[in-house]
Coordinates of C-alpha atoms and ligand atoms in Angstrom, one line a residue:
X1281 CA 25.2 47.7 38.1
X1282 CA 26.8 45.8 40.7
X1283 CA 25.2 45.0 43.5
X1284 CA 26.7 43.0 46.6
X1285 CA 25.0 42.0 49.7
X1286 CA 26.5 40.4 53.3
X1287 CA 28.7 38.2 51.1
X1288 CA 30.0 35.6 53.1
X1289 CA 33.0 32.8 51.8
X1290 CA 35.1 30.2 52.8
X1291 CA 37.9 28.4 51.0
X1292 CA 36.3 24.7 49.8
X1293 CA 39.5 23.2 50.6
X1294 CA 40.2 24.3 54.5
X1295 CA 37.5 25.6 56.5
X1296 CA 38.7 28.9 56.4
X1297 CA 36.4 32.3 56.2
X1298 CA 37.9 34.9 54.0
X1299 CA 35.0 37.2 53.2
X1300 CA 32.7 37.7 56.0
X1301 CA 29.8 39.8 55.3
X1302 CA 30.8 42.0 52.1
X1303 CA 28.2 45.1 50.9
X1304 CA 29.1 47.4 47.9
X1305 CA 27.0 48.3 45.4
X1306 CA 28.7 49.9 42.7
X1307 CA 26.5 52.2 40.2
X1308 CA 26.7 52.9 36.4
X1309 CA 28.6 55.4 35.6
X1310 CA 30.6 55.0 38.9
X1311 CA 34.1 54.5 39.6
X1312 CA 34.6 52.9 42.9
X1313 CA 38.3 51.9 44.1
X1314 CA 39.0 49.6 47.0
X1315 CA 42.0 50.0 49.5
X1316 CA 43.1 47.7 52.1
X1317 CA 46.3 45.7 53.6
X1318 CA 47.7 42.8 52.0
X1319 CA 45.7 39.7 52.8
X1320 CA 42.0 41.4 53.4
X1321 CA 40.0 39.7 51.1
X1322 CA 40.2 41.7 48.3
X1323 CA 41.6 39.5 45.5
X1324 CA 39.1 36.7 46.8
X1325 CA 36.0 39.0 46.3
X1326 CA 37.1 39.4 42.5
X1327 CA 37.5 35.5 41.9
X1328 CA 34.5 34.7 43.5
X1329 CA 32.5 37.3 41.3
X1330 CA 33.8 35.7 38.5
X1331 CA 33.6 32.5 39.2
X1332 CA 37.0 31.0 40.0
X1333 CA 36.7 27.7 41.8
X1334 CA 37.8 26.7 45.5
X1335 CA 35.5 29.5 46.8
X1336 CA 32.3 28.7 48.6
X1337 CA 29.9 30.9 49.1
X1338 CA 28.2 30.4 53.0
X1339 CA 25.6 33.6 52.6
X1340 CA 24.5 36.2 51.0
X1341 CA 24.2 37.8 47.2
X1342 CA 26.0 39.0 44.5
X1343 CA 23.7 40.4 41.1
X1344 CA 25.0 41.7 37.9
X1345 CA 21.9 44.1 36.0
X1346 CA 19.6 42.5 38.6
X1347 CA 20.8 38.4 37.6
X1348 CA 22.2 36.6 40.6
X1349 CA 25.9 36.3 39.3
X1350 CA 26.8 33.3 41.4
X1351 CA 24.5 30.9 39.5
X1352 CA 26.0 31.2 36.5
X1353 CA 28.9 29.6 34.7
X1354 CA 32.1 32.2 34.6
X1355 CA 31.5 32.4 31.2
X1356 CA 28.0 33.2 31.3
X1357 CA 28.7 36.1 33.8
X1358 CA 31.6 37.6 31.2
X1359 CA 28.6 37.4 28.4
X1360 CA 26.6 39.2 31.1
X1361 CA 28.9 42.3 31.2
X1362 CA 31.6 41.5 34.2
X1363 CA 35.5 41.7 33.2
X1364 CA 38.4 41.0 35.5
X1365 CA 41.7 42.0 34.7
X1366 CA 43.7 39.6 37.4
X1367 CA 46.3 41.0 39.3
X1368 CA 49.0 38.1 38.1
X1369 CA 47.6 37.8 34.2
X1370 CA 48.2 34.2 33.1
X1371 CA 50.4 32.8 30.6
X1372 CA 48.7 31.0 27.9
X1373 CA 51.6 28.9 25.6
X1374 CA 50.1 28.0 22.1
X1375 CA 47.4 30.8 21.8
X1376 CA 48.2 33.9 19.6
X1377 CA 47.5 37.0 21.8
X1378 CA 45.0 37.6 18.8
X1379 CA 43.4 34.8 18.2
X1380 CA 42.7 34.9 22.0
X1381 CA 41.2 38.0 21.4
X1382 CA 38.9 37.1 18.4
X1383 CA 37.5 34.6 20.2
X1384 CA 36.4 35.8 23.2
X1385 CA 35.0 38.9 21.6
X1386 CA 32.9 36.6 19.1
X1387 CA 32.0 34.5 21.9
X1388 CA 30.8 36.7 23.3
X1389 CA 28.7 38.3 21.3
X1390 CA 27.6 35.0 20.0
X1391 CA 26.3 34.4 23.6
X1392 CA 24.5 37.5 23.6
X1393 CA 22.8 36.6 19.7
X1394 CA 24.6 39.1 18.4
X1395 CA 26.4 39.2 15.2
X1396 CA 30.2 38.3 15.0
X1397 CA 32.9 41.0 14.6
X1398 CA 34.3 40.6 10.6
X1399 CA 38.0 39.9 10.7
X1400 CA 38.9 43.1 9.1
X1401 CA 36.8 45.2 11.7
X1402 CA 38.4 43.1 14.6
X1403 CA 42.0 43.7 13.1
X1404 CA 41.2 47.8 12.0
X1405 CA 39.9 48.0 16.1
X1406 CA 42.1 45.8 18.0
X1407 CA 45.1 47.5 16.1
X1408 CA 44.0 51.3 16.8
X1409 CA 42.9 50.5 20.9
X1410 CA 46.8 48.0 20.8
X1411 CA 48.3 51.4 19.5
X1412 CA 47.0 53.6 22.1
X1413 CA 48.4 51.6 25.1
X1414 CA 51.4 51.2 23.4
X1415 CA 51.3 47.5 22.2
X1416 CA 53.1 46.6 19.2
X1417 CA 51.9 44.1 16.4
X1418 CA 54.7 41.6 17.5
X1419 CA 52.8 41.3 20.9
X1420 CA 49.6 41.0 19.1
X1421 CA 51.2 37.9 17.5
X1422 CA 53.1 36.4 20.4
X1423 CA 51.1 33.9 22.5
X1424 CA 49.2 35.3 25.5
X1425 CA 51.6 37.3 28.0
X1426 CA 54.3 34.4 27.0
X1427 CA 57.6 36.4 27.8
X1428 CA 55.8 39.8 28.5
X1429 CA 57.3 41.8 31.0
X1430 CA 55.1 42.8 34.2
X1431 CA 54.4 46.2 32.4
X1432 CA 53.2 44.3 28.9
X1433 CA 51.2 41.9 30.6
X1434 CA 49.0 44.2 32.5
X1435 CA 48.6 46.6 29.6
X1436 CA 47.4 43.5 27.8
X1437 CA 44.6 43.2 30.3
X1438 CA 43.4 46.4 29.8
X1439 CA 43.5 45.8 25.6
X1440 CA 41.7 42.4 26.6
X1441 CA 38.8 45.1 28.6
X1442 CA 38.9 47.4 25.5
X1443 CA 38.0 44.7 23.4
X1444 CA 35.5 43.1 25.3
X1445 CA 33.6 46.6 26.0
X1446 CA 32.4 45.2 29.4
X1447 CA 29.4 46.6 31.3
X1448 CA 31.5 46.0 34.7
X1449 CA 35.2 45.9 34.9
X1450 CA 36.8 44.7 38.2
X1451 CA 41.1 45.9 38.0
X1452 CA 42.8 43.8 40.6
X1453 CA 46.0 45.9 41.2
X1454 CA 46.6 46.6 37.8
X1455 CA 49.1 48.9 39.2
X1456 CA 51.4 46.7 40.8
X1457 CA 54.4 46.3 39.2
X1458 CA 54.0 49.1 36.8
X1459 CA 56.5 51.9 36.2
X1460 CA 55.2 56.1 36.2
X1461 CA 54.7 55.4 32.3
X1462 CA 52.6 52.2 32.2
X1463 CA 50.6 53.4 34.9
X1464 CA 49.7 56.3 33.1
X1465 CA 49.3 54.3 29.8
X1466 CA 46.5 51.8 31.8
X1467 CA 44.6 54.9 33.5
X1468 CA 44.1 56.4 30.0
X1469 CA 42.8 53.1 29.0
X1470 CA 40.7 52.8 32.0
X1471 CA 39.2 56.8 31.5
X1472 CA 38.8 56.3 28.0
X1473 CA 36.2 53.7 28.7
X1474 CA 34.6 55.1 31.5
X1475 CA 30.9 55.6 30.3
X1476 CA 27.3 56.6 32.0
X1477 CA 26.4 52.3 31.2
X1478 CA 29.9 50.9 32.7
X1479 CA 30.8 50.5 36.3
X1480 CA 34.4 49.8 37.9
X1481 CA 35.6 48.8 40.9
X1482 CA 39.6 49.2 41.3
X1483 CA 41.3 47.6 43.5
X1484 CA 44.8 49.1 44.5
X1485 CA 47.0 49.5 47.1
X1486 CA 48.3 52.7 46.3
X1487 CA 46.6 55.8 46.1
X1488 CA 48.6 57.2 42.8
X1489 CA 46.8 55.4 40.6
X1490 CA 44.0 57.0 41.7
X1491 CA 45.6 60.3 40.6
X1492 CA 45.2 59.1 37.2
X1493 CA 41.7 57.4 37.5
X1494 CA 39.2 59.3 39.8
X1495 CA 38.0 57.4 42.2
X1496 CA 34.0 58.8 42.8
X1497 CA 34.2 56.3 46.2
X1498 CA 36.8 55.2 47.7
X1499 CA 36.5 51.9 50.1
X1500 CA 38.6 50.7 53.0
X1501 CA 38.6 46.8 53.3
X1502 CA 39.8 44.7 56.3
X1503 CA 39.6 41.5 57.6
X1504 CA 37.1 40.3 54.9
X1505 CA 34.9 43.3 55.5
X1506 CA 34.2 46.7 54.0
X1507 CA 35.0 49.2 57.5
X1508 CA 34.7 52.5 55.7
X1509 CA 33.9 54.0 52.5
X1510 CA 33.8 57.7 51.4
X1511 CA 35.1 60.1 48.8
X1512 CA 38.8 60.5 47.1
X1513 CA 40.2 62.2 50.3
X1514 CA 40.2 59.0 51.9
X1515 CA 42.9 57.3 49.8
X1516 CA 44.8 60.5 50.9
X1517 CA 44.3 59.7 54.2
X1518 CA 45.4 55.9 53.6
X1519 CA 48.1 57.5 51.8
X1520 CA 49.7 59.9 54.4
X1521 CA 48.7 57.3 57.5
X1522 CA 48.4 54.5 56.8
X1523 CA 45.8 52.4 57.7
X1524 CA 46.5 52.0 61.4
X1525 CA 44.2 55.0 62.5
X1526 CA 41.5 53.7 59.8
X1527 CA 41.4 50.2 61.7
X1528 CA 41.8 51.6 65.5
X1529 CA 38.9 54.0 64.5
X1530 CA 36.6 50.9 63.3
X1531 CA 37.7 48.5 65.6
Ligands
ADP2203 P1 44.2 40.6 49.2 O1 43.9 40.5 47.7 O2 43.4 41.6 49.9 O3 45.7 40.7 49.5 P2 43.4 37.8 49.2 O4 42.0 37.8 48.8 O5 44.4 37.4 48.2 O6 43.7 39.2 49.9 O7 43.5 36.8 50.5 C1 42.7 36.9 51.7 C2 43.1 35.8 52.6 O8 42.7 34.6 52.1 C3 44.6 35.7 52.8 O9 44.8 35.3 54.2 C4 45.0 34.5 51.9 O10 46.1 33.9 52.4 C5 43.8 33.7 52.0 N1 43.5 32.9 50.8 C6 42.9 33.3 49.6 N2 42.8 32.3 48.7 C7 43.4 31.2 49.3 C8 43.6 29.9 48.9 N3 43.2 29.5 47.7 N4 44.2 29.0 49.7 C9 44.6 29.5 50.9 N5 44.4 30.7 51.4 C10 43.8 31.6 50.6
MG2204 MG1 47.6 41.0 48.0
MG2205 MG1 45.2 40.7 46.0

């Protein structure tokens, strides 16, 4: 699905290396989370997969279904499959939450030649998959995550990823911020779309998230650099030590 080779980049602004030399190749079907202290790179690998500018890319690969992702326009590579719920979701003044929606889902699709979603079927499906993550119709109306709390906002994303039906979906601490409840509410959003065709890669800092969602790998990152990856008992490990005897063990 995804697939990630000695990714290399540097801010375009300062000559500053961030990610130096990333490798992950997430499957279909997979769940892969990634763990790491503040400041590792982790945020940057998700913008730069999805096209946010500032980034430069010095070496190495990045394909989505076999097409080399960093060639394309962001909005090509969301047509292509790749979603990224942001870990601080933007405010958008002016633009109906559903409107937003609409759009991008008939984008979308027009992008892909396929036919648009009917207003009725958009507002039957975008009303049932609001309903399950607790989002009422006045936040469906309300412009984009204007005056959401932290907890609203993020759940948003998540009715944004139901919508889209992405083939990869990249959660950039979703979990921060969120109470017991709405932590919940987002990993039942997240498992209900899991799928044999859809791959994710979550990105968290704490391992109870992955209590809800069920991490099939689990990677460390540090310094710009994947150090280890194995199975759910290493966000455990993280959990109960830390990540000191992770980085003196790789150092
Ligand atoms: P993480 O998400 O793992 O906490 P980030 O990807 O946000 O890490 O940041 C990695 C490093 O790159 C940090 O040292 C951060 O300060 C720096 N960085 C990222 N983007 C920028 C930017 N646009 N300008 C300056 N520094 C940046
Ligand atoms: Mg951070
Ligand atoms: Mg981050």
């Amino acid at each position: 699905m995804l697939n990630i080779k000695n990714l290399h980049v540097s801010l375009e602004e300062e000559d500053k290396q961030i990610l130096k030399g990333v490798d992950l190749t997430v499957e279909a079907g997979k769940v892969h989370a990634i763990m790491g202290p503040n400041g590792s790179g982790k945020s940057t690998l998700s913008y730069v997969l999805s096209g946010k500018d500032g980034y430069e890319v010095t070496e190495g690969s990045a394909e989505l279904l076999g097409e080399d992702l960093l060639d394309i326009d962001p909005e090509e590579r969301a047509a292509l499959g790749l979603f990224l719920a942001f870990q601080y979701p933007v405010e958008i003044p002016g633009v109906g939450n559903m409107t937003f929606l609409r759009t991008a889902v008939n984008s979308q699709r027009k992008a892909r030649g396929e036919d648009e979603m009917s207003a009725t079927e958009f507002l039957k499906v975008v009303r049932e998959r609001a309903k399950s993550l607790k989002i009422d119709a006045d936040m469906l109306k309300r412009p984009v995550n204007v005056g959401f709390s932290g907890g609203e906002k993020k759940r948003n994303e998540i009715l944004q990823m139901a919508m889209l039906e992405p083939k990869m979906c990249i959660l950039d601490e979703t979990d921060s911020g969120l109470d017991v409840d709405a932590m919940k509410l987002v990993a039942e959003g997240v498992n209900a779309l899991r799928s044999e065709g859809r791959g994710f890669l979550v990105i968290t800092h704490y391992q109870r998230l992955l209590d809800h969602i069920k991490p099939d790998v689990v990677h460390i990152m540090a310094n710009g650099r994947i150090v280890k990856t194995g199975g759910p008992e290493l966000a455990l490990e993280v959990e109960q030590n830390g990540y000191a005897d992770i980085l003196a063990e790789v150092a």
